[in-house]
Amino acid sequence: MNRRKIYTGRHQGRILTLVHGLKAFLVCLVAAAALCLGTVSGQAQTATDPVQTDGLIEVGDAAVRDSAILSRIEKLLAEIEGYGAVTVSVSEGVVRITGQVIDNAAQDRLTQIVNRVAGVVAIENETEISGTLEERLAPAVDRIAARTRNLLANGPIFLVAVTAFFLVAAGGWLLTTRIGIWTRLAPNPFIADVYRAVARIMFILTGLVLALDIMNATALIGAVLGAAGVVGLALGFAVRDTVENFIASILLSLRQPFRPNDYVDIQGDQGTVARLTSRATILISPEGNHIRIPNATVFKGRIVNFTRDPHRRFGFDLGVDADADLAAALSTAVAALEAQPFVLEDPEVGAWISEVGDSNVILTFTGWVDQTQVDFAKARGEAIRAAKMALEGAGFGLPEPIYRVRLDGAQDAAAAAPAKRVDTRKTPPAASSADLPEAADPARAEPAVTGAAEREREGLDGVENLLDAQQRAE
């Protein structure tokens, strides 16, 4: 049996002793960790155990000779760069490898190469990682040089691909910016901007696919699209509220549930509509305050538009004496309401008995006004005044609550004398016929809130407004 001699010496022996000691220490650490995790069975191999091959162990004449195995391994390693400092010995099919390699990858690759040689029973890979900086940097330098040469060789085709990408992207930018077809296709400027942004993204993706196809790297398209999908999903979760408001703004701009200067109630917030932006709806309250409501809340919430129909009904309650002629009281008040110039004849005035109280009867009156001609709040106030004056002028009292007083110290006297009703009502004053002040005139509008909404649209808080008066409303 021919066996390759291994270099022996005092210095080499000390190094090997130290290496074996370190390996034994590492083996103990690995074994202890494996026992703690409970993942190592009794048949598991340690780092120093020989690597067992999968082939059958031949015996007799069928067994491959050690010299043939050694010769085959040495010839293989001589053809592969990086294994010049490796020493191999073979005994009974067990291959023992010593020496130095460049890195861990080379060490593992060496075991895989030897494992494929026929006749190898087990492998003891005792090679060490080279500590020489020059030897470890040489492969990296070679790889960098090879990649540089490859880049220079592919430079022209890369420039062509980049040029094609920029041509497609620039052409898309010109088409989406200079051509006004998007404005004609969209119902309002905001949707037109959305169309332009989508078109630009499509042109950029087309240019990217074209560039990758020119470089014969179409396999990267799936990776790029997958990465874009993952990034888009992550950003979607991170800015979920912002995206939700943006989508709601698109839908609101298309459906137009209100117009500028409409008086609306959105989830309990009442005010005049000033603007609809890509993030929020801005109202001006009757007190002149700005109310900013997220578009997602507006789109999903309850919207009451008081201005959409110019005809609006007002209503109020008045109480009369319990013993009064209720039919006459209703007729008197209805005649007074119908006589008001701001009350519409169609729909007609309504009146009914709504409740019987402790000391009076509650009458309910309704009427309709044209909001484009009069101020609703002032019209309702003037209707209440006219109905009250008519009832009082006809002799109908508007009673105050009546209380019955009982004195505990005068129980005997109260028992001897009949109970008396204490009427706390006051005699109503004569109906006044003074002229209505100008500030209370129903025909006099209150322009303050409308003016604030106009200033808001003119740029006090930006110029973005997605409401288009020419677009069809919902």
XYZ file of N, CA and C in Angstrom, residues 340-433:
282
model
N -97.560 85.735 5.389
C -96.170 86.163 5.290
C -95.688 85.984 3.846
N -95.010 86.981 3.295
C -94.606 86.904 1.875
C -93.538 85.842 1.614
N -92.756 85.464 2.597
C -91.669 84.501 2.376
C -92.143 83.058 2.510
N -93.370 82.832 3.005
C -93.894 81.468 3.144
C -94.511 81.042 1.821
N -94.094 79.890 1.308
C -94.565 79.411 0.004
C -95.995 78.898 0.097
N -96.739 79.111 -0.998
C -98.089 78.570 -1.069
C -98.094 77.075 -1.367
N -97.064 76.626 -2.077
C -96.954 75.200 -2.408
C -95.499 74.786 -2.168
N -95.258 73.935 -1.201
C -96.176 73.204 -0.313
C -96.906 74.125 0.669
N -98.045 73.648 1.123
C -98.885 74.464 1.989
C -98.385 74.449 3.431
N -98.916 75.417 4.206
C -98.611 75.486 5.641
C -99.287 74.311 6.344
N -98.608 73.745 7.317
C -99.153 72.634 8.080
C -99.350 73.008 9.539
N -100.357 72.411 10.198
C -100.629 72.696 11.609
C -101.353 71.503 12.212
N -101.044 71.178 13.471
C -101.717 70.093 14.176
C -101.456 70.201 15.668
N -102.287 69.485 16.419
C -102.125 69.419 17.871
C -101.156 68.279 18.166
N -100.029 68.604 18.757
C -98.992 67.598 18.945
C -98.957 67.022 20.352
N -99.444 67.789 21.359
C -99.304 67.291 22.728
C -100.233 68.071 23.657
N -100.736 67.380 24.667
C -101.516 68.010 25.735
C -100.628 68.061 26.965
N -100.268 69.296 27.390
C -99.386 69.449 28.527
C -100.129 69.512 29.847
N -99.408 69.855 30.944
C -100.010 69.953 32.269
C -100.965 71.130 32.376
N -100.585 72.237 31.726
C -101.426 73.436 31.857
C -101.729 74.069 30.507
N -101.349 73.405 29.402
C -101.612 73.973 28.082
C -101.657 72.851 27.051
N -101.965 73.262 25.824
C -101.989 72.342 24.691
C -100.951 72.834 23.680
N -100.085 71.936 23.220
C -99.008 72.299 22.308
C -99.501 72.159 20.880
N -99.384 73.262 20.140
C -99.730 73.277 18.727
C -98.444 73.339 17.897
N -98.377 72.563 16.815
C -97.203 72.532 15.944
C -97.574 73.123 14.592
N -96.692 74.020 14.095
C -96.919 74.688 12.819
C -95.678 74.486 11.936
N -95.901 74.295 10.651
C -94.811 74.146 9.686
C -95.102 74.985 8.462
N -94.035 75.369 7.775
C -94.148 76.128 6.538
C -92.891 75.935 5.704
N -92.959 76.293 4.443
C -91.851 76.111 3.522
C -91.382 77.468 3.004
N -90.066 77.571 2.832
C -89.478 78.808 2.309
C -88.500 78.448 1.194
N -88.190 79.439 0.372
C -87.187 79.284 -0.684
C -85.870 79.828 -0.144
N -84.905 78.922 0.069
C -83.639 79.337 0.684
C -82.832 80.266 -0.199
N -83.105 80.257 -1.497
C -82.369 81.159 -2.379
C -82.856 82.602 -2.277
N -84.037 82.805 -1.674
C -84.607 84.142 -1.583
C -84.534 84.724 -0.181
N -84.586 83.884 0.847
C -84.617 84.376 2.228
C -83.612 83.601 3.060
N -83.297 84.144 4.220
C -82.465 83.449 5.197
C -83.356 82.526 6.028
N -83.003 81.254 6.077
C -83.877 80.275 6.701
C -84.108 80.575 8.181
N -83.036 80.850 8.921
C -83.184 81.070 10.368
C -84.046 82.299 10.652
N -83.831 83.366 9.877
C -84.623 84.573 10.101
C -86.081 84.373 9.684
N -86.303 83.629 8.623
C -87.669 83.357 8.198
C -88.420 82.564 9.266
N -87.775 81.601 9.850
C -88.421 80.828 10.905
C -88.729 81.722 12.113
N -87.785 82.589 12.473
C -88.034 83.481 13.596
C -89.187 84.433 13.343
N -89.266 84.964 12.143
C -90.363 85.873 11.822
C -91.700 85.117 11.789
N -91.703 83.860 11.352
C -92.933 83.072 11.357
C -93.410 82.840 12.790
N -92.497 82.565 13.694
C -92.882 82.376 15.100
C -93.471 83.659 15.662
N -92.844 84.789 15.360
C -93.346 86.077 15.861
C -94.743 86.373 15.323
N -94.950 86.132 14.022
C -96.252 86.423 13.421
C -97.339 85.532 14.011
N -97.064 84.247 14.203
C -98.070 83.338 14.765
C -98.378 83.705 16.210
N -97.371 84.078 16.987
C -97.603 84.445 18.394
C -98.441 85.717 18.494
N -98.125 86.733 17.702
C -98.894 87.972 17.732
C -100.337 87.736 17.298
N -100.550 86.885 16.306
C -101.922 86.613 15.853
C -102.736 85.921 16.936
N -102.147 84.959 17.637
C -102.879 84.260 18.701
C -103.190 85.202 19.859
N -102.214 85.997 20.255
C -102.460 86.926 21.365
C -103.464 88.011 20.965
N -103.389 88.480 19.709
C -104.341 89.483 19.247
C -105.766 88.952 19.195
N -105.939 87.636 18.983
C -107.273 87.025 18.947
C -107.754 86.612 20.322
N -106.979 86.915 21.360
C -107.413 86.612 22.717
C -106.972 85.266 23.236
N -106.149 84.551 22.521
C -105.646 83.268 23.016
C -104.433 83.515 23.903
N -104.517 82.982 25.120
C -103.395 83.144 26.023
C -102.336 82.070 25.789
N -101.119 82.472 25.979
C -100.000 81.541 25.929
C -99.543 81.320 27.365
N -100.158 80.352 28.057
C -100.009 80.248 29.513
C -98.605 79.816 29.928
N -98.291 80.288 31.140
C -97.082 79.812 31.796
C -97.464 78.646 32.690
N -96.532 77.892 33.213
C -96.868 76.758 34.090
C -97.630 77.211 35.340
N -98.614 76.435 35.796
C -99.419 76.696 36.989
C -98.984 75.738 38.082
N -98.705 76.280 39.264
C -98.236 75.485 40.389
C -99.264 75.515 41.524
N -99.364 74.449 42.269
C -100.243 74.347 43.426
C -99.374 74.315 44.674
N -99.591 75.314 45.566
C -98.752 75.479 46.748
C -99.471 74.903 47.961
N -98.799 74.083 48.742
C -99.362 73.490 49.958
C -98.442 73.802 51.120
N -99.054 74.374 52.214
C -98.309 74.730 53.412
C -98.552 73.666 54.467
N -97.475 73.019 54.945
C -97.619 71.948 55.937
C -98.162 72.465 57.270
N -97.856 73.744 57.655
C -98.290 74.278 58.945
C -99.753 74.659 58.978
N -100.404 74.655 57.825
C -101.818 75.081 57.784
C -102.703 73.956 57.277
N -102.429 72.723 57.760
C -103.207 71.580 57.297
C -104.663 71.650 57.757
N -104.907 72.112 59.055
C -106.286 72.178 59.565
C -107.095 73.192 58.786
N -106.462 74.374 58.559
C -107.181 75.406 57.821
C -107.463 74.969 56.392
N -106.517 74.236 55.865
C -106.716 73.764 54.497
C -107.828 72.733 54.427
N -107.985 71.962 55.520
C -109.046 70.966 55.520
C -110.417 71.626 55.677
N -110.473 72.764 56.437
C -111.750 73.439 56.652
C -112.176 74.247 55.431
N -111.195 74.820 54.755
C -111.518 75.672 53.608
C -111.266 74.897 52.320
N -112.069 75.154 51.311
C -111.839 74.475 50.021
C -110.525 74.938 49.377
N -109.887 74.033 48.682
C -108.612 74.365 48.035
C -108.847 75.370 46.924
N -107.935 76.307 46.811
C -108.009 77.338 45.783
C -106.899 77.128 44.758
N -107.234 77.402 43.592
C -106.266 77.267 42.506
C -105.461 78.549 42.389
N -104.151 78.382 42.434
C -103.255 79.542 42.339
C -102.828 79.681 40.887
N -103.249 80.761 40.299
C -102.939 80.992 38.885
C -101.809 82.002 38.810
N -100.676 81.547 38.324
C -99.503 82.436 38.231
C -99.393 83.104 36.872
N -100.450 82.992 36.078
C -100.372 83.589 34.755
C -100.425 85.112 34.832
N -99.705 85.709 33.919
C -99.714 87.157 33.818
C -100.538 87.559 32.604
N -101.116 88.731 32.717
C -101.911 89.227 31.589
C -100.979 89.554 30.432
N -101.218 88.941 29.299
C -100.287 89.190 28.186
C -100.384 90.628 27.730
N -99.255 91.202 27.341
C -99.285 92.583 26.849
C -99.957 92.639 25.490
N -100.367 93.807 25.140
C -101.022 93.990 23.842
C -100.050 93.682 22.728
N -100.583 93.089 21.649
C -99.731 92.722 20.530
C -99.097 93.967 19.934
N -97.789 93.873 19.713
C -97.044 95.007 19.178
C -97.040 94.951 17.662
N -97.213 96.110 17.068
C -97.198 96.190 15.608
C -95.984 96.954 15.114
